[in-house]
Each structure stands twice: as C-alpha cells, then as structure tokens.
C-alpha cells in the first residue's frame, strides 16, 4: 500500500530575504510557498494554506485580505517592529502570533 505523506503548506511573505527561514521550514517537513509584494495576493487567493507567515511591513492590509479569504487560517507576523503598540495592533487586527526579529528558527517552527 502506498501512503502519501502530507506536507503542511506555508505561505511566506517577507520584505527582507527569507531564504534561511524557508530552508529551515522545508527541512522540518513544510511545503513553503514564497511570495513577493507583487504576487502575494494572487498566491494567497490560489492556494489552501495551513499557515501564513507575513512581514509586518504592509502587513495589516495583507492580514485583512487573508482574513477575507479564510478567517480561520493561522497567521504569524514576523517583524523588526518590536514596540508593544505594533504587536498589540497586529494581534487585535487578527494575527494569531507575533515574532520579533531577530528570532530563533526553532522557536518559529514550534509556533
């Protein structure tokens, strides 16, 4: 009997280079779909994702867009904006978690 293995799909939108994070997530068995500011909305609309990791830069607009597509998908903000007002704003706007840069990759995988 052939068993297919399911790889959780993660949509990643980062302003900065996220290659190391993406490689790390792939190593731990996630299917990572990278997006840019030009195609993130298209990719978000096209796929069924188990998680979205998005940069806080223009993130609230993107967060609202993602919530209109799927109000249950977990969304983690990753940002260098570490002041409490940014974190509270993101969480109150519908983000499920907020991770400040620099972050530990193991911690991100656990979240």
PDB file of C-alpha atoms in Angstrom:
ATOM      1  CA  UNK A   1       0.000   0.000   0.000  1.00  0.00           C
ATOM      2  CA  UNK A   2       1.363   3.395  -0.978  1.00  0.00           C
ATOM      3  CA  UNK A   3       0.959   6.058   1.680  1.00  0.00           C
ATOM      4  CA  UNK A   4       1.224   9.654   0.627  1.00  0.00           C
ATOM      5  CA  UNK A   5       2.777  11.996   3.108  1.00  0.00           C
ATOM      6  CA  UNK A   6       1.126  15.303   3.785  1.00  0.00           C
ATOM      7  CA  UNK A   7       3.360  18.343   3.966  1.00  0.00           C
ATOM      8  CA  UNK A   8       1.728  21.338   5.661  1.00  0.00           C
ATOM      9  CA  UNK A   9       1.719  24.323   3.283  1.00  0.00           C
ATOM     10  CA  UNK A  10       3.039  27.677   4.467  1.00  0.00           C
ATOM     11  CA  UNK A  11       2.722  30.906   2.522  1.00  0.00           C
ATOM     12  CA  UNK A  12       5.640  33.203   3.351  1.00  0.00           C
ATOM     13  CA  UNK A  13       5.678  36.920   2.591  1.00  0.00           C
ATOM     14  CA  UNK A  14       8.768  38.792   3.748  1.00  0.00           C
ATOM     15  CA  UNK A  15      10.163  42.118   2.634  1.00  0.00           C
ATOM     16  CA  UNK A  16      13.685  41.012   3.553  1.00  0.00           C
ATOM     17  CA  UNK A  17      15.372  37.868   2.275  1.00  0.00           C
ATOM     18  CA  UNK A  18      13.744  34.880   3.962  1.00  0.00           C
ATOM     19  CA  UNK A  19      15.789  32.117   2.327  1.00  0.00           C
ATOM     20  CA  UNK A  20      17.243  30.809   5.596  1.00  0.00           C
ATOM     21  CA  UNK A  21      13.829  30.661   7.261  1.00  0.00           C
ATOM     22  CA  UNK A  22      12.294  28.962   4.237  1.00  0.00           C
ATOM     23  CA  UNK A  23      15.104  26.382   4.045  1.00  0.00           C
ATOM     24  CA  UNK A  24      14.716  25.674   7.747  1.00  0.00           C
ATOM     25  CA  UNK A  25      10.945  25.184   7.409  1.00  0.00           C
ATOM     26  CA  UNK A  26      11.467  22.852   4.445  1.00  0.00           C
ATOM     27  CA  UNK A  27      13.996  20.855   6.458  1.00  0.00           C
ATOM     28  CA  UNK A  28      11.293  20.304   9.095  1.00  0.00           C
ATOM     29  CA  UNK A  29       8.838  18.994   6.521  1.00  0.00           C
ATOM     30  CA  UNK A  30       6.834  22.036   5.493  1.00  0.00           C
ATOM     31  CA  UNK A  31       5.985  22.943   1.922  1.00  0.00           C
ATOM     32  CA  UNK A  32       6.953  26.610   1.643  1.00  0.00           C
ATOM     33  CA  UNK A  33       5.469  28.900  -0.956  1.00  0.00           C
ATOM     34  CA  UNK A  34       7.389  32.178  -1.227  1.00  0.00           C
ATOM     35  CA  UNK A  35       5.699  35.352  -2.317  1.00  0.00           C
ATOM     36  CA  UNK A  36       6.666  38.899  -3.163  1.00  0.00           C
ATOM     37  CA  UNK A  37       4.759  42.144  -2.809  1.00  0.00           C
ATOM     38  CA  UNK A  38       3.785  41.764  -6.474  1.00  0.00           C
ATOM     39  CA  UNK A  39       2.243  38.289  -6.180  1.00  0.00           C
ATOM     40  CA  UNK A  40       1.331  37.675  -2.538  1.00  0.00           C
ATOM     41  CA  UNK A  41      -2.383  38.370  -3.003  1.00  0.00           C
ATOM     42  CA  UNK A  42      -2.535  36.172  -6.088  1.00  0.00           C
ATOM     43  CA  UNK A  43      -0.765  33.315  -4.314  1.00  0.00           C
ATOM     44  CA  UNK A  44      -2.920  33.760  -1.222  1.00  0.00           C
ATOM     45  CA  UNK A  45      -6.045  33.504  -3.356  1.00  0.00           C
ATOM     46  CA  UNK A  46      -4.795  30.459  -5.267  1.00  0.00           C
ATOM     47  CA  UNK A  47      -3.787  28.096  -2.502  1.00  0.00           C
ATOM     48  CA  UNK A  48      -5.039  26.302   0.536  1.00  0.00           C
ATOM     49  CA  UNK A  49      -2.501  27.015   3.221  1.00  0.00           C
ATOM     50  CA  UNK A  50      -2.088  25.660   6.719  1.00  0.00           C
ATOM     51  CA  UNK A  51      -0.262  28.793   7.859  1.00  0.00           C
ATOM     52  CA  UNK A  52       0.786  32.220   6.617  1.00  0.00           C
ATOM     53  CA  UNK A  53       3.939  33.944   7.843  1.00  0.00           C
ATOM     54  CA  UNK A  54       3.924  37.587   6.871  1.00  0.00           C
ATOM     55  CA  UNK A  55       6.081  40.613   7.454  1.00  0.00           C
ATOM     56  CA  UNK A  56       4.516  43.450   9.410  1.00  0.00           C
ATOM     57  CA  UNK A  57       5.512  45.818   6.585  1.00  0.00           C
ATOM     58  CA  UNK A  58       2.154  46.458   4.857  1.00  0.00           C
ATOM     59  CA  UNK A  59       1.012  43.524   6.920  1.00  0.00           C
ATOM     60  CA  UNK A  60      -2.284  44.880   8.219  1.00  0.00           C
ATOM     61  CA  UNK A  61      -3.617  45.365   4.693  1.00  0.00           C
ATOM     62  CA  UNK A  62      -2.448  41.869   3.795  1.00  0.00           C
ATOM     63  CA  UNK A  63      -3.844  40.491   7.049  1.00  0.00           C
ATOM     64  CA  UNK A  64      -7.298  41.879   6.201  1.00  0.00           C
ATOM     65  CA  UNK A  65      -7.037  40.425   2.703  1.00  0.00           C
ATOM     66  CA  UNK A  66      -6.110  36.984   4.084  1.00  0.00           C
ATOM     67  CA  UNK A  67      -8.901  37.092   6.661  1.00  0.00           C
ATOM     68  CA  UNK A  68     -11.422  37.825   3.883  1.00  0.00           C
ATOM     69  CA  UNK A  69     -10.217  34.725   2.031  1.00  0.00           C
ATOM     70  CA  UNK A  70     -10.028  32.442   5.084  1.00  0.00           C
ATOM     71  CA  UNK A  71     -10.894  33.673   8.553  1.00  0.00           C
ATOM     72  CA  UNK A  72      -9.504  30.564  10.257  1.00  0.00           C
ATOM     73  CA  UNK A  73      -6.022  30.273   8.758  1.00  0.00           C
ATOM     74  CA  UNK A  74      -3.289  30.858  11.344  1.00  0.00           C
ATOM     75  CA  UNK A  75      -1.227  33.951  10.605  1.00  0.00           C
ATOM     76  CA  UNK A  76       2.108  34.736  12.226  1.00  0.00           C
ATOM     77  CA  UNK A  77       3.597  38.203  11.884  1.00  0.00           C
ATOM     78  CA  UNK A  78       7.395  38.352  11.731  1.00  0.00           C
ATOM     79  CA  UNK A  79       8.762  41.829  12.193  1.00  0.00           C
ATOM     80  CA  UNK A  80      11.593  44.020  13.319  1.00  0.00           C
ATOM     81  CA  UNK A  81       8.932  46.293  14.817  1.00  0.00           C
ATOM     82  CA  UNK A  82       9.164  45.243  18.436  1.00  0.00           C
ATOM     83  CA  UNK A  83       7.313  48.050  20.221  1.00  0.00           C
ATOM     84  CA  UNK A  84       4.277  46.844  22.082  1.00  0.00           C
ATOM     85  CA  UNK A  85       1.887  49.099  20.142  1.00  0.00           C
ATOM     86  CA  UNK A  86       2.774  47.328  16.864  1.00  0.00           C
ATOM     87  CA  UNK A  87       2.359  43.909  18.442  1.00  0.00           C
ATOM     88  CA  UNK A  88      -0.979  44.784  20.051  1.00  0.00           C
ATOM     89  CA  UNK A  89      -2.248  46.362  16.822  1.00  0.00           C
ATOM     90  CA  UNK A  90      -1.377  43.237  14.822  1.00  0.00           C
ATOM     91  CA  UNK A  91      -2.923  40.870  17.358  1.00  0.00           C
ATOM     92  CA  UNK A  92      -6.067  42.990  17.693  1.00  0.00           C
ATOM     93  CA  UNK A  93      -6.342  43.074  13.897  1.00  0.00           C
ATOM     94  CA  UNK A  94      -6.429  39.280  13.671  1.00  0.00           C
ATOM     95  CA  UNK A  95      -2.870  37.983  13.727  1.00  0.00           C
ATOM     96  CA  UNK A  96      -2.520  34.784  15.726  1.00  0.00           C
ATOM     97  CA  UNK A  97       1.055  35.372  16.804  1.00  0.00           C
ATOM     98  CA  UNK A  98       3.832  37.947  16.520  1.00  0.00           C
ATOM     99  CA  UNK A  99       7.512  37.062  16.402  1.00  0.00           C
ATOM    100  CA  UNK A 100      10.125  39.810  16.666  1.00  0.00           C
ATOM    101  CA  UNK A 101      13.305  39.834  14.602  1.00  0.00           C
ATOM    102  CA  UNK A 102      15.827  38.540  15.455  1.00  0.00           C
ATOM    103  CA  UNK A 103      14.107  35.279  16.285  1.00  0.00           C
ATOM    104  CA  UNK A 104      15.201  31.732  16.843  1.00  0.00           C
ATOM    105  CA  UNK A 105      14.276  29.409  13.960  1.00  0.00           C
ATOM    106  CA  UNK A 106      13.436  26.556  16.342  1.00  0.00           C
ATOM    107  CA  UNK A 107      11.025  28.832  18.155  1.00  0.00           C
ATOM    108  CA  UNK A 108       9.358  29.780  14.870  1.00  0.00           C
ATOM    109  CA  UNK A 109       8.881  26.109  13.938  1.00  0.00           C
ATOM    110  CA  UNK A 110       7.354  25.441  17.355  1.00  0.00           C
ATOM    111  CA  UNK A 111       4.921  28.315  16.991  1.00  0.00           C
TER     112      UNK A 111
END
